[in-house]
Short mmCIF file of C-alpha atoms and ligand atoms in Angstrom, two decimals:
data_model
loop_
_atom_site.label_atom_id
_atom_site.label_comp_id
_atom_site.label_asym_id
_atom_site.label_seq_id
_atom_site.Cartn_x
_atom_site.Cartn_y
_atom_site.Cartn_z
CA MET A 184 -0.05 0.18 0.13
CA LYS A 185 1.32 3.12 -0.56
CA ARG A 186 1.37 6.19 1.32
CA TYR A 187 1.92 9.77 1.01
CA ILE A 188 3.55 12.41 3.51
CA PHE A 189 3.53 15.77 2.95
CA VAL A 190 5.44 18.48 4.65
CA ALA A 191 4.53 22.56 4.29
CA GLY A 192 6.59 25.42 6.23
CA GLY A 193 5.18 27.76 8.30
CA VAL A 194 6.32 31.59 8.93
CA MET A 195 9.73 31.84 6.37
CA SER A 196 11.74 30.22 4.08
CA GLY A 197 15.23 28.58 5.10
CA ILE A 198 14.14 26.89 7.84
CA GLY A 199 14.68 23.55 7.22
CA LYS A 200 12.36 21.80 5.31
CA GLY A 201 14.18 20.39 3.31
CA VAL A 202 16.72 18.62 5.43
CA SER A 203 13.94 17.77 7.69
CA THR A 204 11.97 16.01 4.86
CA ALA A 205 15.32 14.07 4.24
CA SER A 206 15.52 13.27 7.31
CA ILE A 207 11.62 11.77 8.14
CA GLY A 208 12.97 9.72 4.82
CA LYS A 209 15.84 8.38 6.58
CA ILE A 210 13.97 8.10 9.47
CA LEU A 211 11.43 5.81 8.10
CA LYS A 212 13.93 3.04 5.49
CA GLY A 213 16.08 3.07 8.70
CA LYS A 214 12.70 0.97 9.32
CA GLY A 215 12.94 -1.14 6.27
CA PHE A 216 10.46 0.48 4.59
CA GLU A 217 11.14 2.07 0.73
CA VAL A 218 11.45 5.57 0.51
CA THR A 219 10.86 8.20 -2.24
CA ALA A 220 10.55 11.95 -2.20
CA VAL A 221 9.35 14.67 -4.09
CA LYS A 222 9.83 18.40 -4.12
CA ILE A 223 7.23 20.82 -5.53
CA ASP A 224 8.54 23.94 -6.48
CA PRO A 225 5.69 26.38 -6.85
CA TYR A 226 7.76 28.53 -9.32
CA VAL A 227 6.55 29.46 -13.35
CA ASN A 228 10.48 27.87 -14.93
CA VAL A 229 10.37 24.54 -15.75
CA ASP A 230 12.94 24.05 -14.05
CA ALA A 231 16.14 25.62 -12.29
CA GLY A 232 17.97 25.29 -15.18
CA THR A 233 17.35 28.80 -16.46
CA MET A 234 17.73 30.81 -12.73
CA ASN A 235 20.88 32.65 -10.79
CA PRO A 236 21.58 30.51 -7.92
CA VAL A 237 21.33 33.59 -6.07
CA GLU A 238 17.97 33.47 -6.69
CA HIS A 239 17.04 30.00 -5.62
CA GLY A 240 20.59 28.42 -4.62
CA GLU A 241 22.25 25.61 -6.24
CA VAL A 242 21.29 23.83 -9.29
CA PHE A 243 21.08 20.48 -8.46
CA VAL A 244 21.57 18.10 -11.70
CA THR A 245 19.78 14.46 -11.34
CA LYS A 246 21.61 11.26 -13.37
CA ASP A 247 19.03 11.75 -15.78
CA GLY A 248 19.88 15.52 -16.46
CA SER A 249 17.03 16.95 -14.60
CA GLU A 250 17.99 20.95 -13.78
CA CYS A 251 16.40 20.78 -10.15
CA ASP A 252 16.62 22.70 -6.52
CA GLN A 253 19.07 21.86 -4.23
CA ASP A 254 16.83 19.84 -1.89
CA ILE A 255 16.86 16.92 -4.20
CA GLY A 256 20.64 16.72 -3.24
CA ASN A 257 19.66 16.76 0.41
CA TYR A 258 17.50 13.69 -0.23
CA GLU A 259 19.58 11.83 -2.57
CA ARG A 260 22.52 12.58 0.58
CA PHE A 261 20.11 11.41 2.87
CA LEU A 262 18.22 8.16 1.06
CA GLY A 263 20.92 7.27 -0.42
CA LYS A 264 19.58 6.76 -3.51
CA GLU A 265 19.66 8.54 -7.37
CA PHE A 266 16.41 10.41 -8.26
CA THR A 267 15.28 11.43 -11.18
CA LYS A 268 13.04 14.51 -13.33
CA LYS A 269 10.32 12.45 -12.07
CA ASN A 270 11.39 13.58 -8.29
CA TYR A 271 10.85 17.06 -8.86
CA ILE A 272 7.64 19.36 -10.07
CA THR A 273 7.25 23.09 -10.38
CA THR A 274 4.27 24.84 -11.70
CA GLY A 275 5.79 25.56 -14.85
CA LYS A 276 6.44 21.78 -15.82
CA VAL A 277 2.21 21.17 -14.68
CA TYR A 278 1.04 23.81 -16.70
CA LYS A 279 3.16 23.20 -19.63
CA HIS A 280 1.72 19.02 -19.62
CA VAL A 281 -1.85 20.82 -18.99
CA ILE A 282 -1.79 23.07 -21.62
CA GLU A 283 -0.14 20.59 -24.11
CA LYS A 284 -2.74 17.92 -22.77
CA GLU A 285 -5.48 20.72 -24.10
CA ARG A 286 -3.70 21.29 -27.61
CA ASN A 287 -3.88 17.59 -28.55
CA LEU A 288 -7.35 17.22 -27.66
CA GLU A 289 -6.56 14.52 -24.74
CA TYR A 290 -9.35 16.42 -22.41
CA ASP A 291 -12.24 15.27 -25.24
CA GLY A 292 -13.37 18.97 -25.33
CA LYS A 293 -13.91 19.48 -21.26
CA CYS A 294 -13.10 23.20 -20.25
CA VAL A 295 -10.15 22.46 -18.89
CA GLU A 296 -9.71 24.68 -15.23
CA VAL A 297 -7.13 25.36 -12.90
CA VAL A 298 -9.08 23.43 -10.72
CA PRO A 299 -9.14 20.87 -10.76
CA ASP A 300 -7.02 20.29 -13.80
CA ILE A 301 -4.00 21.53 -12.15
CA PRO A 302 -4.20 19.51 -8.96
CA ASN A 303 -4.62 16.28 -10.62
CA GLU A 304 -1.99 16.78 -13.05
CA THR A 305 -0.33 17.20 -9.63
CA ILE A 306 -1.14 14.76 -8.53
CA ARG A 307 -0.77 12.70 -11.07
CA ARG A 308 3.26 13.50 -11.45
CA ILE A 309 3.25 12.88 -7.63
CA LYS A 310 2.25 8.87 -7.89
CA GLU A 311 4.25 8.34 -10.86
CA ALA A 312 7.02 8.94 -8.43
CA ALA A 313 5.97 7.09 -5.85
CA LYS A 314 5.02 3.86 -8.42
CA LYS A 315 9.16 4.40 -10.22
CA ASP A 316 10.70 3.92 -6.69
CA LYS A 317 8.15 1.76 -5.74
CA ALA A 318 7.67 3.22 -2.65
CA ASP A 319 5.79 2.45 0.33
CA PHE A 320 6.31 5.85 1.39
CA THR A 321 6.25 8.89 -0.29
CA LEU A 322 7.20 12.64 0.90
CA ILE A 323 6.11 15.77 -0.80
CA GLU A 324 8.17 19.00 0.20
CA ILE A 325 5.65 21.68 -0.99
CA GLY A 326 7.96 24.47 -1.80
CA GLY A 327 7.42 27.97 -0.36
CA THR A 328 5.80 29.35 2.73
CA ILE A 329 2.35 28.58 3.87
CA GLY A 330 -0.11 31.56 3.51
CA GLU A 331 1.59 32.40 -0.07
CA TYR A 332 -0.66 32.30 -2.87
CA GLN A 333 1.55 30.72 -5.12
CA ASN A 334 1.87 27.07 -3.87
CA LEU A 335 -2.47 27.16 -3.35
CA LEU A 336 -3.09 24.59 -5.85
CA PHE A 337 -0.47 22.29 -4.70
CA LEU A 338 -2.32 22.57 -1.66
CA GLU A 339 -5.23 21.86 -3.05
CA ALA A 340 -3.70 18.87 -4.45
CA ALA A 341 -2.65 17.57 -1.25
CA ARG A 342 -5.99 17.78 0.45
CA MET A 343 -7.30 15.88 -2.61
CA MET A 344 -5.05 13.16 -2.00
CA LYS A 345 -6.36 12.98 1.82
CA LEU A 346 -10.03 13.17 0.87
CA LYS A 347 -9.86 10.24 -1.09
CA ASN A 348 -7.51 8.20 0.88
CA PRO A 349 -7.85 10.07 4.40
CA ASN A 350 -5.47 7.31 5.92
CA ARG A 351 -3.00 7.09 3.24
CA VAL A 352 -2.29 10.70 3.51
CA LEU A 353 -0.43 12.84 6.35
CA PHE A 354 0.58 16.36 6.62
CA ILE A 355 3.57 17.90 8.46
CA LEU A 356 4.15 20.84 9.30
CA VAL A 357 7.81 22.34 9.70
CA SER A 358 6.98 26.04 11.19
CA TYR A 359 9.85 28.78 13.11
CA LEU A 360 9.38 29.66 16.61
CA PRO A 361 11.34 32.76 16.59
CA THR A 362 12.96 34.45 19.92
CA PRO A 363 13.35 37.68 19.46
CA LYS A 364 16.24 39.77 21.42
CA THR A 365 13.88 42.26 22.72
CA ILE A 366 11.75 39.77 24.08
CA GLY A 367 13.93 36.84 25.46
CA GLU A 368 10.99 34.62 24.89
CA MET A 369 10.32 31.73 22.25
CA LYS A 370 6.98 32.95 20.10
CA THR A 371 4.35 30.43 19.38
CA LYS A 372 2.40 33.31 17.25
CA PRO A 373 3.66 33.05 14.12
CA THR A 374 3.11 29.02 14.02
CA GLN A 375 -0.32 29.40 15.11
CA ASN A 376 -1.29 31.68 12.17
CA ALA A 377 1.00 29.32 10.11
CA SER A 378 -1.40 26.62 11.33
CA ARG A 379 -4.60 28.50 11.15
CA ARG A 380 -3.72 29.59 7.40
CA LEU A 381 -2.96 25.36 6.22
CA ASN A 382 -6.57 25.03 8.03
CA GLU A 383 -8.23 27.53 5.79
CA ALA A 384 -6.57 25.30 3.14
CA GLY A 385 -8.70 22.91 4.39
CA ILE A 386 -5.63 20.99 5.81
CA GLN A 387 -4.90 20.08 9.50
CA PRO A 388 -1.35 19.11 10.59
CA ASP A 389 -0.62 15.94 11.68
CA ILE A 390 2.85 16.34 13.32
CA ILE A 391 3.88 19.79 13.83
CA LEU A 392 7.79 20.40 13.63
CA GLY A 393 9.21 23.51 15.87
CA ARG A 394 12.12 25.09 14.47
CA ALA A 395 13.87 27.46 16.37
CA GLU A 396 17.43 28.23 18.65
CA ALA A 397 16.68 26.22 21.46
CA PRO A 398 14.59 23.11 22.23
CA LEU A 399 10.85 23.58 22.63
CA ASP A 400 9.96 23.16 26.35
CA LYS A 401 6.51 22.53 28.05
CA PRO A 402 4.95 25.60 27.80
CA ARG A 403 5.59 25.98 23.97
CA ARG A 404 4.61 22.71 23.45
CA GLU A 405 1.21 22.97 25.36
CA LYS A 406 0.75 26.60 23.42
CA ILE A 407 0.87 24.56 20.22
CA SER A 408 -0.81 21.54 20.87
CA ASN A 409 -4.00 24.04 22.20
CA PHE A 410 -3.63 26.84 19.03
CA CYS A 411 -2.65 24.10 16.51
CA ASN A 412 -5.29 21.45 17.27
CA ILE A 413 -2.83 18.83 17.49
CA ASP A 414 -2.00 16.15 20.64
CA LYS A 415 0.65 17.52 22.53
CA GLU A 416 2.72 14.01 21.37
CA PHE A 417 2.80 15.44 17.82
CA VAL A 418 4.95 18.61 18.55
CA ILE A 419 8.10 17.43 17.89
CA SER A 420 11.22 19.65 18.73
CA ALA A 421 13.51 20.65 16.11
CA PRO A 422 16.07 23.22 17.79
CA ASP A 423 19.32 24.50 15.47
CA VAL A 424 22.07 21.80 14.81
CA LYS A 425 25.75 22.06 14.25
CA SER A 426 25.43 19.31 11.83
CA ILE A 427 22.24 19.04 9.59
CA TYR A 428 23.65 15.17 9.68
CA THR A 429 22.23 14.89 12.83
CA ILE A 430 19.25 15.20 12.18
CA PRO A 431 17.30 12.03 11.61
CA VAL A 432 19.00 10.91 15.28
CA ASN A 433 17.27 13.91 17.59
CA PHE A 434 14.36 13.86 15.70
CA GLN A 435 14.24 9.68 16.76
CA LYS A 436 15.10 11.31 20.32
CA GLU A 437 11.30 12.00 20.04
CA ASN A 438 10.49 8.86 18.58
CA LEU A 439 9.20 10.48 15.62
CA GLY A 440 9.23 7.73 13.01
CA GLU A 441 6.95 5.95 15.70
CA LYS A 442 4.85 8.32 15.63
CA ILE A 443 4.44 8.44 11.83
CA LEU A 444 3.50 4.99 11.63
CA LYS A 445 1.23 5.52 14.89
CA LYS A 446 -0.83 7.92 12.85
CA PHE A 447 -1.03 5.35 9.59
CA GLY A 448 -1.97 2.75 11.99
CA ILE A 449 1.17 0.58 11.49
CA GLU A 450 2.81 -1.18 13.39
CA LYS A 451 5.79 -0.44 15.41
CA ARG A 452 9.27 -1.72 13.51
CA LYS A 453 12.80 -2.26 14.95
CA LYS A 454 14.75 -1.45 12.33
CA ASP A 455 17.33 1.89 13.23
CA LEU A 456 19.63 4.10 11.82
CA SER A 457 22.62 2.06 12.66
CA ASP A 458 24.47 3.27 9.73
CA TRP A 459 23.69 6.68 10.37
CA ARG A 460 25.25 6.25 13.26
CA LYS A 461 28.20 4.41 12.65
CA MET A 462 28.41 7.48 10.36
CA LEU A 463 28.18 10.37 13.10
CA GLU A 464 30.80 8.26 15.34
CA ARG A 465 33.18 8.52 12.35
CA ARG A 466 32.85 12.58 12.12
CA GLU A 467 34.28 12.48 15.89
CA GLY A 468 37.79 12.78 17.03
CA ARG A 469 38.77 14.92 13.89
CA LYS A 470 42.37 16.52 14.54
CA GLY A 471 43.59 19.94 13.10
CA THR A 472 42.16 22.13 10.60
CA VAL A 473 42.41 22.09 6.75
CA LYS A 474 41.91 25.64 5.10
CA ILE A 475 39.85 25.43 1.99
CA GLY A 476 38.90 28.59 -0.30
CA ILE A 477 36.18 28.20 -2.89
CA VAL A 478 36.59 31.29 -5.28
CA GLY A 479 33.25 31.99 -7.10
CA LYS A 480 30.44 34.66 -7.74
CA TYR A 481 27.37 33.39 -6.57
CA PHE A 482 27.31 34.73 -2.67
CA GLU A 483 25.75 37.81 -3.04
CA THR A 484 22.37 39.12 -1.71
CA GLY A 485 22.66 42.65 -0.09
CA ASN A 486 24.28 43.11 2.51
CA PHE A 487 24.61 38.83 3.17
CA THR A 488 26.67 36.08 1.80
CA LEU A 489 25.10 33.34 0.68
CA THR A 490 26.90 29.60 0.60
CA ASP A 491 23.52 28.11 -0.80
CA SER A 492 24.60 28.60 -4.75
CA TYR A 493 27.61 25.85 -3.91
CA ILE A 494 26.25 23.68 -1.45
CA SER A 495 27.19 20.49 -2.94
CA VAL A 496 30.27 21.33 -2.76
CA ILE A 497 30.47 22.45 1.15
CA GLU A 498 29.07 18.47 2.03
CA ALA A 499 31.24 16.86 -1.00
CA LEU A 500 33.90 18.31 1.09
CA ARG A 501 32.50 17.74 4.91
CA HIS A 502 32.09 13.87 3.41
CA ALA A 503 35.48 13.50 2.67
CA SER A 504 37.19 15.73 5.55
CA TRP A 505 35.19 12.92 8.27
CA SER A 506 37.04 9.68 7.05
CA LEU A 507 40.27 12.37 6.58
CA LYS A 508 39.36 12.64 10.39
CA THR A 509 40.08 16.51 9.91
CA ASN A 510 38.29 19.87 10.48
CA ILE A 511 37.84 21.65 7.49
CA GLU A 512 37.93 25.72 7.81
CA ILE A 513 35.98 27.59 4.44
CA ASP A 514 36.37 30.89 2.92
CA TRP A 515 34.71 32.52 0.56
CA ILE A 516 36.87 33.99 -2.07
CA PHE A 517 35.26 37.13 -4.65
CA ALA A 518 36.89 36.37 -7.71
CA GLU A 519 36.49 39.54 -8.63
CA ASP A 520 38.70 40.98 -6.12
CA TYR A 521 41.75 39.83 -7.38
CA GLU A 522 41.18 41.46 -11.06
CA LYS A 523 40.93 45.01 -9.04
CA ASN A 524 43.64 44.18 -6.71
CA ARG A 525 46.27 42.70 -8.63
CA GLU A 526 48.22 41.74 -5.49
CA LYS A 527 45.35 40.53 -3.12
CA VAL A 528 45.98 37.06 -5.65
CA ALA A 529 48.85 36.44 -3.01
CA GLU A 530 46.77 35.79 -0.02
CA ILE A 531 46.09 32.61 -1.67
CA LYS A 532 49.57 31.13 -0.34
CA ASN A 533 46.99 30.87 2.93
CA TYR A 534 45.29 28.42 2.14
CA ASP A 535 45.73 24.82 1.96
CA GLY A 536 43.86 24.08 -1.40
CA ILE A 537 41.80 26.11 -3.78
CA ILE A 538 38.80 24.81 -5.40
CA VAL A 539 37.22 26.83 -8.55
CA PRO A 540 33.36 25.51 -8.55
CA GLY A 541 31.17 25.75 -11.79
CA GLY A 542 29.64 29.49 -12.85
CA PHE A 543 28.36 30.64 -15.98
CA GLY A 544 29.89 33.92 -18.07
CA SER A 545 32.82 36.55 -18.08
CA ARG A 546 32.08 38.04 -14.57
CA GLY A 547 34.82 36.79 -12.38
CA VAL A 548 36.68 35.69 -14.79
CA LYS A 549 40.07 36.77 -14.64
CA GLY A 550 40.12 36.60 -11.13
CA LYS A 551 39.71 32.79 -11.19
CA ILE A 552 42.25 32.33 -13.38
CA LYS A 553 45.03 34.75 -11.80
CA THR A 554 44.48 32.21 -8.72
CA ILE A 555 44.33 28.97 -10.68
CA LYS A 556 48.09 30.53 -12.17
CA TYR A 557 48.70 30.89 -8.42
CA CYS A 558 47.67 27.79 -7.59
CA ARG A 559 50.05 25.90 -10.66
CA GLU A 560 52.92 27.65 -10.09
CA LYS A 561 53.34 27.80 -6.10
CA LYS A 562 51.92 24.19 -6.04
CA ILE A 563 49.06 24.87 -4.64
CA PRO A 564 46.48 21.67 -4.30
CA PHE A 565 43.95 22.82 -7.06
CA LEU A 566 40.30 21.29 -8.05
CA GLY A 567 38.24 22.86 -11.17
CA LEU A 568 34.87 21.89 -11.55
CA CYS A 569 33.59 22.29 -14.73
CA LEU A 570 34.18 26.07 -15.19
CA GLY A 571 37.15 25.52 -12.88
CA MET A 572 38.71 23.22 -15.47
CA GLN A 573 37.82 24.76 -18.55
CA LEU A 574 39.76 28.17 -17.14
CA SER A 575 42.71 25.61 -15.96
CA VAL A 576 42.79 24.48 -19.59
CA ILE A 577 42.64 28.72 -20.98
CA GLU A 578 45.81 29.23 -18.46
CA PHE A 579 47.68 26.51 -18.86
CA ALA A 580 47.42 27.17 -23.04
CA ARG A 581 47.89 31.09 -22.42
CA ASN A 582 51.09 30.63 -19.92
CA VAL A 583 52.49 27.01 -20.47
CA VAL A 584 51.72 26.23 -23.91
CA GLY A 585 52.57 30.06 -25.17
CA LEU A 586 48.88 30.93 -26.38
CA LYS A 587 48.44 34.50 -26.06
CA ASN A 588 44.76 35.09 -26.41
CA ALA A 589 43.58 31.46 -25.57
CA ASN A 590 39.96 31.91 -24.17
CA SER A 591 36.67 30.56 -24.27
CA THR A 592 34.34 31.37 -26.68
CA GLU A 593 31.46 31.66 -23.82
CA PHE A 594 33.53 34.79 -22.97
CA ASN A 595 34.57 35.91 -26.42
CA GLU A 596 32.73 34.54 -29.27
CA SER A 597 35.86 35.92 -31.96
CA CYS A 598 38.67 34.77 -30.19
CA GLN A 599 41.35 33.87 -31.75
CA GLU A 600 42.65 30.44 -29.87
CA PRO A 601 38.83 28.92 -28.21
CA VAL A 602 40.72 26.13 -26.51
CA ILE A 603 37.26 26.02 -24.77
CA ASP A 604 34.30 25.85 -27.36
CA LEU A 605 31.30 24.80 -28.41
CA MET A 606 30.09 21.78 -30.01
CA GLU A 607 28.03 21.75 -33.15
CA GLU A 608 25.01 20.84 -31.87
CA GLN A 609 25.50 23.63 -29.25
CA LYS A 610 26.15 26.20 -31.67
CA ARG A 611 22.92 25.50 -33.21
CA LEU A 612 20.79 25.29 -30.11
CA VAL A 613 22.58 29.05 -28.98
CA LYS A 614 21.45 30.35 -32.45
CA GLU A 615 18.36 29.50 -32.10
CA SER A 616 17.75 30.86 -28.59
CA ALA A 617 16.80 26.95 -27.56
CA PHE A 618 18.68 27.58 -23.96
CA GLY A 619 16.42 26.06 -21.40
CA GLY A 620 17.16 22.10 -20.70
CA THR A 621 19.57 21.52 -23.16
CA MET A 622 23.35 21.29 -21.84
CA ARG A 623 25.43 18.31 -21.80
CA LEU A 624 23.19 17.13 -18.95
CA GLY A 625 23.13 14.14 -16.32
CA ASN A 626 25.52 11.03 -16.47
CA TYR A 627 27.49 10.66 -18.84
CA ILE A 628 30.57 8.07 -19.02
CA CYS A 629 34.33 8.40 -18.42
CA LYS A 630 37.20 6.11 -19.15
CA LEU A 631 40.29 6.82 -17.33
CA ASN A 632 43.76 6.53 -18.31
CA LYS A 633 45.13 4.41 -15.57
CA LYS A 634 48.54 5.92 -15.42
CA THR A 635 47.02 8.92 -13.80
CA ALA A 636 45.94 10.56 -10.44
CA SER A 637 42.30 10.63 -11.61
CA TYR A 638 42.60 6.73 -11.71
CA LYS A 639 44.84 5.94 -8.83
CA LEU A 640 42.00 8.05 -6.62
CA TYR A 641 38.64 5.86 -8.41
CA LYS A 642 40.39 2.77 -8.89
CA GLU A 643 38.66 1.65 -11.55
CA THR A 644 38.87 2.73 -15.48
CA LYS A 645 35.02 3.37 -16.07
CA ILE A 646 33.25 5.95 -14.25
CA LYS A 647 29.84 7.68 -14.54
CA GLU A 648 29.80 11.13 -13.25
CA ARG A 649 27.25 14.18 -13.78
CA HIS A 650 27.30 16.94 -16.49
CA ARG A 651 26.20 20.16 -16.54
CA HIS A 652 27.78 22.40 -19.57
CA ARG A 653 27.56 23.81 -22.74
CA TYR A 654 31.70 24.51 -23.96
CA GLU A 655 34.15 21.88 -24.07
CA LEU A 656 37.77 21.14 -24.14
CA ASN A 657 38.31 21.97 -28.06
CA ASN A 658 40.30 18.45 -29.60
CA ASP A 659 41.72 20.57 -32.06
CA TYR A 660 44.31 21.95 -29.18
CA GLU A 661 44.78 18.23 -27.72
CA LYS A 662 47.90 17.86 -29.32
CA GLU A 663 49.25 21.07 -28.21
CA LEU A 664 48.26 20.84 -25.09
CA LYS A 665 49.32 17.69 -24.07
CA LYS A 666 52.85 18.09 -25.75
CA SER A 667 53.44 20.94 -23.24
CA GLY A 668 52.47 18.63 -20.15
CA LEU A 669 48.68 18.46 -19.89
CA VAL A 670 47.89 15.17 -19.19
CA LEU A 671 44.22 14.37 -20.89
CA ALA A 672 43.15 11.79 -18.01
CA GLY A 673 40.00 10.47 -18.62
CA ILE A 674 37.43 10.74 -22.45
CA ASN A 675 34.10 10.22 -23.10
CA PRO A 676 34.65 7.35 -25.00
CA GLU A 677 31.41 8.27 -27.63
CA SER A 678 32.27 11.70 -28.33
CA ASP A 679 35.88 11.90 -28.05
CA LEU A 680 35.11 14.34 -25.21
CA THR A 681 37.86 15.56 -22.26
CA GLU A 682 36.33 14.77 -18.85
CA ILE A 683 39.16 15.49 -16.97
CA ILE A 684 42.51 17.21 -17.24
CA GLU A 685 45.56 16.95 -14.75
CA LEU A 686 48.91 18.07 -14.11
CA LYS A 687 51.88 16.21 -13.68
CA ASP A 688 54.82 17.60 -10.48
CA HIS A 689 52.05 18.95 -8.69
CA PRO A 690 50.86 17.38 -5.29
CA PHE A 691 47.29 17.84 -6.35
CA PHE A 692 45.54 19.46 -9.97
CA ILE A 693 42.82 18.12 -11.26
CA GLY A 694 40.36 20.06 -13.36
CA THR A 695 36.93 18.01 -14.25
CA GLN A 696 34.59 18.49 -17.23
CA PHE A 697 31.39 17.47 -14.81
CA HIS A 698 30.16 17.58 -11.16
CA PRO A 699 31.96 15.26 -8.83
CA GLU A 700 30.07 17.15 -5.90
CA PHE A 701 26.25 15.92 -7.12
CA LYS A 702 28.04 12.02 -6.46
CA SER A 703 29.49 12.65 -2.58
CA GLY A 704 26.92 11.29 -0.12
CA PRO A 705 27.84 11.34 4.05
CA LEU A 706 27.94 7.22 3.51
CA LYS A 707 29.79 7.57 0.46
CA PRO A 708 32.46 10.22 0.36
CA HIS A 709 33.60 10.93 -3.32
CA PRO A 710 37.57 9.79 -4.55
CA LEU A 711 38.05 12.93 -5.99
CA PHE A 712 37.12 15.45 -3.16
CA LYS A 713 38.99 12.88 -0.76
CA GLY A 714 42.21 12.70 -3.29
CA PHE A 715 42.34 16.30 -2.62
CA LEU A 716 41.62 16.88 0.94
CA LYS A 717 44.44 14.38 1.52
CA ALA A 718 46.80 16.57 -0.40
CA ALA A 719 45.58 19.96 1.23
CA LYS A 720 45.86 18.37 4.54
CA GLU A 721 50.13 17.49 3.39
CA HIS A 722 50.26 21.05 2.27
N1 LIG B 808 29.71 28.11 -18.21
C1 LIG B 808 30.43 26.73 -18.58
C2 LIG B 808 29.66 26.56 -19.75
O1 LIG B 808 28.67 25.85 -20.09
C3 LIG B 808 30.96 26.17 -17.68
C4 LIG B 808 29.26 25.76 -17.20
C5 LIG B 808 29.33 24.59 -15.22
O2 LIG B 808 30.31 25.25 -14.61
N2 LIG B 808 28.74 24.15 -14.64
O3 LIG B 808 30.44 25.18 -20.38
#
């Protein structure tokens, strides 16, 4: 029998709804159930691929090449599963499908209406994901915040599912309890209001997760219980934590898993979170600190610095650090700072390792290339991800091969030495402005040369990694680059495209055309991140 758990958020965004959803999934999986998760994003974009990461955080890529919300990354890391485009729903996808169906006369001449046709299409998609993943439990996270206009139709879908199958649908409200400094007391009113707004949509929460700075005390639990119309035992305390990975275990301190099963009328199950607890133990006893700099540009929002744009890179570093028993300190380096101030790049010597992650467009490129040159010459461990790999090829071509005008056609369409360029098919797509969902996306095979550092880390010759890019190392320059010492460590056998570059005589200098960060998990740190951090530790 298939069961569905909807997770909605109250009061404000950014309170950890995605991680809460993933943690609930992990708990149920620990009890031996098949679990899947679906994210619904209320925006009109068909997918996250056309958005600047500053708008909505990292664009996570699934194995089948779906460009989606970063929460899918949380689900994969917590559930140890790979998801697909079926696990991601947006307003854009739902409307697009309904309109196409209408144009194809598939509604048999009926009037197609926002309600019920939009919720119905949403329900169809939720069930499709549950079926694909053979899930006993499907967790559905409704993006946005309760009370917003744009997620109403998704709440309507949830309400309709509950009406049809009351015993198979559960609602969890993840809500925030602020403790304003001037008052010094934790307030429940915003959560009461969120719960009421949910009632207005015809939904009564079954469980409330109270997110707050500190644990919920008795009076707070009582108030939420009274005003939000739920039994006290279903008010769960979810205080801030140092590491998101402790959340499943924290929830279990209040027997959340058992309480969910009780709500569904399922008997208790013994199986637990032993693999997860062991992982948490492995994190203990870390010694020393490795200092890593990430050179990027998607950090700023008004007066604040955002790190959400690089979330998978940060998590991959964390996973690797535990297996090396070391602490890490991550610094954000604004690429453009090194363009304005030439001397500033010498700051790089303060780091044990540098990462240049993915990116688009020419802003910040000069600063990144300067950083890469510094890392190459001063032998500072370097990992280049996608754009980071392309820029290390440009730097090498300019300063080692001597092709002073080497560049990518992404930054200068008519450059003389296009060492990074578009493939023919991509040229056509760009010409037609067909940008959405048309990059080289998702899994591609890479064959590794046995004599390389990358092979030593992966310990296999055939790997599969996830991609998201339009531009490639131009094979016309392959010979010259190789002759000057650039190692092309991995190639896609079908297209002959270069997937990994390396430098010899360097403690660690690897650039990947793919994004290894998407495949790292707390239970399976990624070999490249492990190798990079090991070199940084030894630095
Ligand atoms: N902008 C580059 C490309 O499209 C790199 C993309 C990325 O870093 N993900 O090829």
